[in-house]
mmCIF file of C-alpha atoms in Angstrom:
data_model
loop_
_atom_site.group_PDB
_atom_site.id
_atom_site.type_symbol
_atom_site.label_atom_id
_atom_site.label_comp_id
_atom_site.label_asym_id
_atom_site.label_seq_id
_atom_site.Cartn_x
_atom_site.Cartn_y
_atom_site.Cartn_z
ATOM 1 C CA MET C 1288 6.401 -20.320 66.879
ATOM 2 C CA ARG C 1289 7.092 -19.149 70.423
ATOM 3 C CA VAL C 1290 5.873 -15.748 71.586
ATOM 4 C CA ALA C 1291 6.930 -13.863 74.720
ATOM 5 C CA LEU C 1292 4.649 -11.243 76.280
ATOM 6 C CA GLY C 1293 5.230 -8.611 78.951
ATOM 7 C CA VAL C 1294 2.056 -8.386 81.057
ATOM 8 C CA SER C 1295 1.096 -5.873 83.738
ATOM 9 C CA TYR C 1296 -1.760 -6.281 86.205
ATOM 10 C CA ASN C 1297 -3.370 -5.020 89.366
ATOM 11 C CA GLY C 1298 -3.605 -8.083 91.577
ATOM 12 C CA ASN C 1299 -6.282 -6.842 93.977
ATOM 13 C CA THR C 1300 -9.189 -8.827 92.527
ATOM 14 C CA TYR C 1301 -7.288 -11.979 91.559
ATOM 15 C CA GLN C 1302 -6.300 -15.152 93.372
ATOM 16 C CA GLY C 1303 -2.707 -14.749 92.265
ATOM 17 C CA TRP C 1304 -1.118 -15.697 88.962
ATOM 18 C CA GLN C 1305 -1.502 -19.467 88.796
ATOM 19 C CA SER C 1306 -4.632 -20.995 87.279
ATOM 20 C CA GLN C 1307 -7.327 -22.097 89.753
ATOM 21 C CA PRO C 1308 -10.671 -23.926 89.355
ATOM 22 C CA SER C 1309 -12.408 -20.620 90.106
ATOM 23 C CA GLY C 1310 -10.968 -19.082 86.942
ATOM 24 C CA GLN C 1311 -10.249 -15.910 88.925
ATOM 25 C CA THR C 1312 -6.503 -15.721 88.373
ATOM 26 C CA VAL C 1313 -4.375 -13.650 86.029
ATOM 27 C CA GLN C 1314 -3.253 -16.734 84.114
ATOM 28 C CA ASP C 1315 -6.874 -17.792 83.596
ATOM 29 C CA LYS C 1316 -7.831 -14.364 82.238
ATOM 30 C CA LEU C 1317 -4.786 -14.135 79.973
ATOM 31 C CA GLU C 1318 -5.211 -17.613 78.502
ATOM 32 C CA LYS C 1319 -8.902 -16.959 77.903
ATOM 33 C CA ALA C 1320 -8.067 -13.718 76.073
ATOM 34 C CA LEU C 1321 -5.368 -15.400 73.975
ATOM 35 C CA GLY C 1322 -7.741 -18.228 73.163
ATOM 36 C CA THR C 1323 -10.408 -15.796 72.005
ATOM 37 C CA PHE C 1324 -7.895 -13.903 69.867
ATOM 38 C CA THR C 1325 -6.374 -16.994 68.224
ATOM 39 C CA ALA C 1326 -9.482 -19.223 68.255
ATOM 40 C CA GLN C 1327 -7.249 -21.908 69.798
ATOM 41 C CA LYS C 1328 -6.395 -23.151 73.278
ATOM 42 C CA VAL C 1329 -3.274 -21.385 74.556
ATOM 43 C CA SER C 1330 -1.203 -22.493 77.559
ATOM 44 C CA THR C 1331 1.243 -20.028 79.114
ATOM 45 C CA LEU C 1332 4.259 -20.223 81.400
ATOM 46 C CA CYS C 1333 5.360 -17.254 83.523
ATOM 47 C CA ALA C 1334 8.684 -15.965 84.808
ATOM 48 C CA GLY C 1335 7.530 -15.727 88.424
ATOM 49 C CA ARG C 1336 4.231 -16.665 90.038
ATOM 50 C CA THR C 1337 2.638 -13.933 92.151
ATOM 51 C CA ASP C 1338 0.317 -14.370 95.134
ATOM 52 C CA ALA C 1339 -3.174 -12.996 95.602
ATOM 53 C CA GLY C 1340 -3.091 -9.213 95.898
ATOM 54 C CA VAL C 1341 0.381 -8.861 94.374
ATOM 55 C CA HIS C 1342 0.779 -6.672 91.295
ATOM 56 C CA ALA C 1343 3.074 -6.874 88.266
ATOM 57 C CA LEU C 1344 4.552 -4.221 86.015
ATOM 58 C CA MET C 1345 6.218 -6.751 83.730
ATOM 59 C CA GLN C 1346 5.314 -10.359 84.227
ATOM 60 C CA VAL C 1347 6.920 -12.221 81.325
ATOM 61 C CA VAL C 1348 5.142 -15.219 79.819
ATOM 62 C CA HIS C 1349 5.735 -17.414 76.809
ATOM 63 C CA PHE C 1350 3.565 -19.763 74.792
ATOM 64 C CA ASP C 1351 3.797 -21.798 71.608
ATOM 65 C CA THR C 1352 1.334 -21.249 68.800
ATOM 66 C CA PRO C 1353 0.960 -21.919 65.084
ATOM 67 C CA CYS C 1354 -0.575 -18.461 64.670
ATOM 68 C CA ASP C 1355 1.569 -15.881 62.914
ATOM 69 C CA ARG C 1356 0.824 -12.347 64.101
ATOM 70 C CA THR C 1357 2.841 -9.143 64.283
ATOM 71 C CA PRO C 1358 3.964 -7.990 67.747
ATOM 72 C CA TYR C 1359 1.518 -5.080 67.490
ATOM 73 C CA ALA C 1360 -1.323 -7.484 66.694
ATOM 74 C CA TRP C 1361 -0.515 -9.710 69.671
ATOM 75 C CA VAL C 1362 -0.653 -6.706 71.997
ATOM 76 C CA ARG C 1363 -3.812 -5.112 70.601
ATOM 77 C CA GLY C 1364 -5.664 -8.352 69.927
ATOM 78 C CA THR C 1365 -5.031 -9.818 73.366
ATOM 79 C CA ASN C 1366 -5.789 -6.579 75.224
ATOM 80 C CA ALA C 1367 -9.126 -6.297 73.448
ATOM 81 C CA ASN C 1368 -10.200 -9.426 75.344
ATOM 82 C CA LEU C 1369 -8.663 -8.724 78.743
ATOM 83 C CA PRO C 1370 -10.254 -7.044 81.775
ATOM 84 C CA ARG C 1371 -9.280 -3.436 82.460
ATOM 85 C CA ASP C 1372 -6.787 -4.321 85.198
ATOM 86 C CA ILE C 1373 -4.632 -6.621 83.026
ATOM 87 C CA ALA C 1374 -2.747 -5.431 79.926
ATOM 88 C CA VAL C 1375 -0.128 -6.834 77.591
ATOM 89 C CA GLN C 1376 2.658 -4.247 77.319
ATOM 90 C CA TRP C 1377 4.774 -5.810 74.571
ATOM 91 C CA ALA C 1378 5.199 -8.940 72.449
ATOM 92 C CA VAL C 1379 8.394 -10.495 71.093
ATOM 93 C CA PRO C 1380 8.408 -13.460 68.673
ATOM 94 C CA THR C 1381 11.234 -15.774 69.747
ATOM 95 C CA THR C 1382 12.530 -19.330 69.428
ATOM 96 C CA THR C 1383 11.937 -22.476 71.452
ATOM 97 C CA GLU C 1384 15.359 -21.959 73.035
ATOM 98 C CA PHE C 1385 13.903 -19.061 75.035
ATOM 99 C CA HIS C 1386 12.174 -19.956 78.298
ATOM 100 C CA CYS C 1387 10.636 -17.127 80.322
ATOM 101 C CA ARG C 1388 11.642 -18.760 83.614
ATOM 102 C CA ALA C 1389 14.808 -20.752 82.886
ATOM 103 C CA SER C 1390 16.372 -18.038 80.700
ATOM 104 C CA ALA C 1391 16.038 -15.348 83.375
ATOM 105 C CA THR C 1392 19.287 -14.268 85.015
ATOM 106 C CA SER C 1393 17.535 -12.462 87.882
ATOM 107 C CA ARG C 1394 14.149 -11.241 89.063
ATOM 108 C CA ARG C 1395 13.148 -7.843 90.452
ATOM 109 C CA TYR C 1396 10.425 -6.690 92.828
ATOM 110 C CA ALA C 1397 9.496 -3.388 94.430
ATOM 111 C CA TYR C 1398 7.579 -2.805 97.632
ATOM 112 C CA VAL C 1399 5.774 0.538 97.924
ATOM 113 C CA LEU C 1400 5.083 1.602 101.495
ATOM 114 C CA LEU C 1401 3.129 4.570 102.852
ATOM 115 C CA GLU C 1402 4.575 6.093 106.038
ATOM 116 C CA SER C 1403 1.695 7.963 107.642
ATOM 117 C CA PRO C 1404 -0.295 8.073 110.887
ATOM 118 C CA ILE C 1405 -3.404 7.767 108.683
ATOM 119 C CA ARG C 1406 -4.145 4.535 106.821
ATOM 120 C CA PRO C 1407 -4.235 4.499 102.987
ATOM 121 C CA SER C 1408 -7.471 5.440 101.247
ATOM 122 C CA VAL C 1409 -7.193 6.162 97.509
ATOM 123 C CA GLU C 1410 -4.059 3.951 97.465
ATOM 124 C CA VAL C 1411 -5.717 1.060 99.292
ATOM 125 C CA GLY C 1412 -4.588 -2.264 97.871
ATOM 126 C CA ARG C 1413 -1.639 -0.641 96.099
ATOM 127 C CA VAL C 1414 0.646 0.294 99.006
ATOM 128 C CA GLY C 1415 1.708 -1.209 102.300
ATOM 129 C CA TRP C 1416 1.435 0.941 105.419
ATOM 130 C CA SER C 1417 3.549 1.930 108.412
ATOM 131 C CA PHE C 1418 1.747 4.196 110.890
ATOM 132 C CA ARG C 1419 5.070 5.038 112.578
ATOM 133 C CA GLU C 1420 8.100 6.872 111.197
ATOM 134 C CA LEU C 1421 10.874 4.681 109.792
ATOM 135 C CA ASP C 1422 14.616 5.019 110.348
ATOM 136 C CA GLN C 1423 16.208 4.734 106.901
ATOM 137 C CA ALA C 1424 19.769 4.304 108.214
ATOM 138 C CA ALA C 1425 18.755 1.392 110.444
ATOM 139 C CA MET C 1426 16.800 -0.253 107.620
ATOM 140 C CA ARG C 1427 19.785 0.158 105.285
ATOM 141 C CA GLU C 1428 22.090 -1.484 107.830
ATOM 142 C CA ALA C 1429 19.661 -4.374 108.281
ATOM 143 C CA ALA C 1430 19.153 -4.808 104.532
ATOM 144 C CA ASP C 1431 22.905 -4.991 103.910
ATOM 145 C CA ILE C 1432 23.114 -8.058 106.151
ATOM 146 C CA LEU C 1433 20.937 -9.972 103.686
ATOM 147 C CA LEU C 1434 22.957 -9.224 100.567
ATOM 148 C CA GLY C 1435 24.782 -12.116 98.947
ATOM 149 C CA GLU C 1436 24.159 -15.852 98.921
ATOM 150 C CA HIS C 1437 22.470 -17.192 102.043
ATOM 151 C CA ASP C 1438 20.086 -19.813 103.328
ATOM 152 C CA PHE C 1439 16.844 -17.790 103.572
ATOM 153 C CA THR C 1440 14.815 -20.418 105.446
ATOM 154 C CA SER C 1441 13.804 -17.813 108.053
ATOM 155 C CA PHE C 1442 12.043 -15.858 105.306
ATOM 156 C CA ARG C 1443 10.433 -18.842 103.576
ATOM 157 C CA ALA C 1444 6.723 -19.697 103.687
ATOM 158 C CA SER C 1445 5.865 -23.177 104.938
ATOM 159 C CA GLN C 1446 4.169 -23.997 101.615
ATOM 160 C CA CYS C 1447 7.217 -22.963 99.547
ATOM 161 C CA GLN C 1448 8.037 -25.561 96.880
ATOM 162 C CA ALA C 1449 11.556 -24.365 96.013
ATOM 163 C CA LEU C 1450 14.123 -27.161 95.974
ATOM 164 C CA SER C 1451 16.638 -25.106 97.968
ATOM 165 C CA PRO C 1452 16.349 -22.174 100.411
ATOM 166 C CA VAL C 1453 19.729 -20.833 99.258
ATOM 167 C CA LYS C 1454 19.338 -17.725 97.096
ATOM 168 C CA ASN C 1455 21.629 -14.908 95.995
ATOM 169 C CA LEU C 1456 20.168 -11.522 96.945
ATOM 170 C CA LEU C 1457 21.906 -9.100 94.586
ATOM 171 C CA ARG C 1458 20.569 -5.771 95.812
ATOM 172 C CA ILE C 1459 18.099 -4.007 98.078
ATOM 173 C CA ASP C 1460 17.590 -0.316 97.266
ATOM 174 C CA LEU C 1461 15.678 1.978 99.622
ATOM 175 C CA HIS C 1462 14.253 5.269 98.380
ATOM 176 C CA LYS C 1463 11.849 7.703 100.028
ATOM 177 C CA ARG C 1464 9.833 10.374 98.235
ATOM 178 C CA GLY C 1465 7.506 12.343 100.458
ATOM 179 C CA ALA C 1466 5.504 9.873 102.527
ATOM 180 C CA TYR C 1467 6.210 6.963 100.180
ATOM 181 C CA TRP C 1468 8.983 4.409 100.347
ATOM 182 C CA ARG C 1469 10.052 2.331 97.354
ATOM 183 C CA ILE C 1470 12.179 -0.659 98.302
ATOM 184 C CA GLU C 1471 13.558 -2.669 95.367
ATOM 185 C CA PHE C 1472 14.845 -6.223 95.551
ATOM 186 C CA GLU C 1473 16.805 -8.196 92.962
ATOM 187 C CA ALA C 1474 17.917 -11.813 93.288
ATOM 188 C CA ASN C 1475 18.640 -14.826 91.142
ATOM 189 C CA ALA C 1476 15.327 -16.196 92.472
ATOM 190 C CA PHE C 1477 12.989 -15.728 95.429
ATOM 191 C CA LEU C 1478 11.294 -18.080 97.867
ATOM 192 C CA HIS C 1479 7.556 -18.014 98.495
ATOM 193 C CA HIS C 1480 6.739 -14.948 100.647
ATOM 194 C CA MET C 1481 10.466 -14.142 100.922
ATOM 195 C CA ILE C 1482 10.101 -10.428 100.170
ATOM 196 C CA ARG C 1483 7.028 -9.961 102.353
ATOM 197 C CA ASN C 1484 8.809 -11.678 105.238
ATOM 198 C CA ILE C 1485 11.905 -9.518 104.743
ATOM 199 C CA MET C 1486 9.650 -6.448 104.635
ATOM 200 C CA GLY C 1487 8.085 -7.438 107.939
ATOM 201 C CA CYS C 1488 11.565 -7.503 109.498
ATOM 202 C CA LEU C 1489 12.699 -4.258 107.858
ATOM 203 C CA VAL C 1490 9.633 -2.446 109.182
ATOM 204 C CA GLN C 1491 10.287 -3.795 112.689
ATOM 205 C CA VAL C 1492 13.811 -2.389 112.487
ATOM 206 C CA GLY C 1493 12.674 0.880 110.897
ATOM 207 C CA GLN C 1494 10.088 1.468 113.615
ATOM 208 C CA GLY C 1495 12.707 0.918 116.310
ATOM 209 C CA ASN C 1496 11.206 -2.298 117.661
ATOM 210 C CA LYS C 1497 14.369 -4.248 116.802
ATOM 211 C CA PRO C 1498 18.018 -3.238 116.263
ATOM 212 C CA ALA C 1499 19.515 -3.607 112.794
ATOM 213 C CA SER C 1500 21.747 -6.427 114.098
ATOM 214 C CA TRP C 1501 18.601 -8.501 114.753
ATOM 215 C CA MET C 1502 18.425 -9.214 111.009
ATOM 216 C CA ALA C 1503 21.631 -11.267 111.280
ATOM 217 C CA GLU C 1504 20.088 -13.302 114.116
ATOM 218 C CA VAL C 1505 16.971 -13.986 112.053
ATOM 219 C CA LEU C 1506 19.021 -15.033 109.033
ATOM 220 C CA ALA C 1507 21.276 -17.326 111.084
ATOM 221 C CA ALA C 1508 18.323 -18.990 112.838
ATOM 222 C CA ARG C 1509 17.085 -20.641 109.629
ATOM 223 C CA ASP C 1510 13.707 -20.803 111.307
ATOM 224 C CA ARG C 1511 10.597 -18.960 110.100
ATOM 225 C CA ARG C 1512 9.514 -18.428 113.710
ATOM 226 C CA ALA C 1513 12.529 -16.152 114.269
ATOM 227 C CA ALA C 1514 11.302 -13.530 111.783
ATOM 228 C CA ALA C 1515 8.510 -10.957 111.859
ATOM 229 C CA PRO C 1516 4.975 -11.758 110.627
ATOM 230 C CA THR C 1517 4.463 -11.786 106.857
ATOM 231 C CA PHE C 1518 3.838 -8.251 105.615
ATOM 232 C CA SER C 1519 0.820 -7.237 103.517
ATOM 233 C CA PRO C 1520 0.838 -8.129 99.787
ATOM 234 C CA ASP C 1521 -0.750 -4.781 98.905
ATOM 235 C CA GLY C 1522 2.429 -2.855 98.040
ATOM 236 C CA LEU C 1523 4.336 -5.655 96.301
ATOM 237 C CA TYR C 1524 5.036 -5.322 92.565
ATOM 238 C CA PHE C 1525 6.839 -7.781 90.298
ATOM 239 C CA LEU C 1526 9.062 -5.542 88.180
ATOM 240 C CA GLY C 1527 10.070 -8.383 85.901
ATOM 241 C CA PRO C 1528 13.004 -10.657 85.130
ATOM 242 C CA ARG C 1529 16.268 -9.791 83.439
ATOM 243 C CA TYR C 1530 17.512 -11.706 80.405
ATOM 244 C CA ASP C 1531 20.671 -11.826 78.357
ATOM 245 C CA ALA C 1532 20.563 -9.125 75.674
ATOM 246 C CA ARG C 1533 20.565 -11.733 72.898
ATOM 247 C CA TRP C 1534 16.906 -12.472 73.592
ATOM 248 C CA GLY C 1535 15.829 -8.907 72.817
ATOM 249 C CA MET C 1536 13.370 -8.667 75.715
ATOM 250 C CA PRO C 1537 12.515 -5.224 77.178
ATOM 251 C CA GLU C 1538 13.882 -4.603 80.680
ATOM 252 C CA ARG C 1539 11.072 -2.355 81.893
ATOM 253 C CA THR C 1540 7.738 -0.792 81.002
ATOM 254 C CA PRO C 1541 6.767 2.909 81.303
ATOM 255 C CA ALA C 1542 5.087 2.223 84.668
ATOM 256 C CA TYR C 1543 8.469 1.262 86.173
ATOM 257 C CA ASP C 1544 9.363 4.900 86.767
ATOM 258 C CA ALA C 1545 5.821 5.920 87.677
ATOM 259 C CA LEU C 1546 5.794 4.083 91.012
ATOM 260 C CA PRO C 1547 6.642 6.305 93.991
#
């Protein structure tokens, strides 16, 4: 049988999602926990790999197993063997037609940013930081330039393995509550470091270092050197993919609304 899991994690102490020889990745910890629970080797696939320091509220994975467990048992049994900063949120038994990556219609991220003259302390590792005030109207104007289908080469990391730099950016929502910004992104897919590179440019515009129209120049350049430096991973959260309703996968976890 095939099982899908929704997994949340704090990425601060991990070398990203994808398995590494060090064993210090989220995938390594999850597969070890599943193996302990089932007494069998379990190999997982994920909806979207995350980098070191990046968090997830609903990473979706799937794996095939001969073990028959209830959804409740998959959640409780796996969590009993996971470290405190990784937790399975839900489990859905499904068919081999479902693929956590290929079946996704879009993917969603949020970036949480602290606007303050003082650096983060209790939130360190969980928020990005701007020491200067940000102009929301200018950032909104710049963000709108990126919406739609474009060649996002200027926002692509050199080590990106995507076959094409053309992606469809469906929405960018900017919200501010107190000193905290929450900027949500949704696209059919993302390039490596794409959001962090966009964030670097949005912050440059928000701080007044660049006009909003500069974003169009960066996009048209199709050259990574035209954009701002890659922004910190600290405030980046994978909110999860979206699927067609026929798969019966949850769209969010309780923590979705708890972020600033």
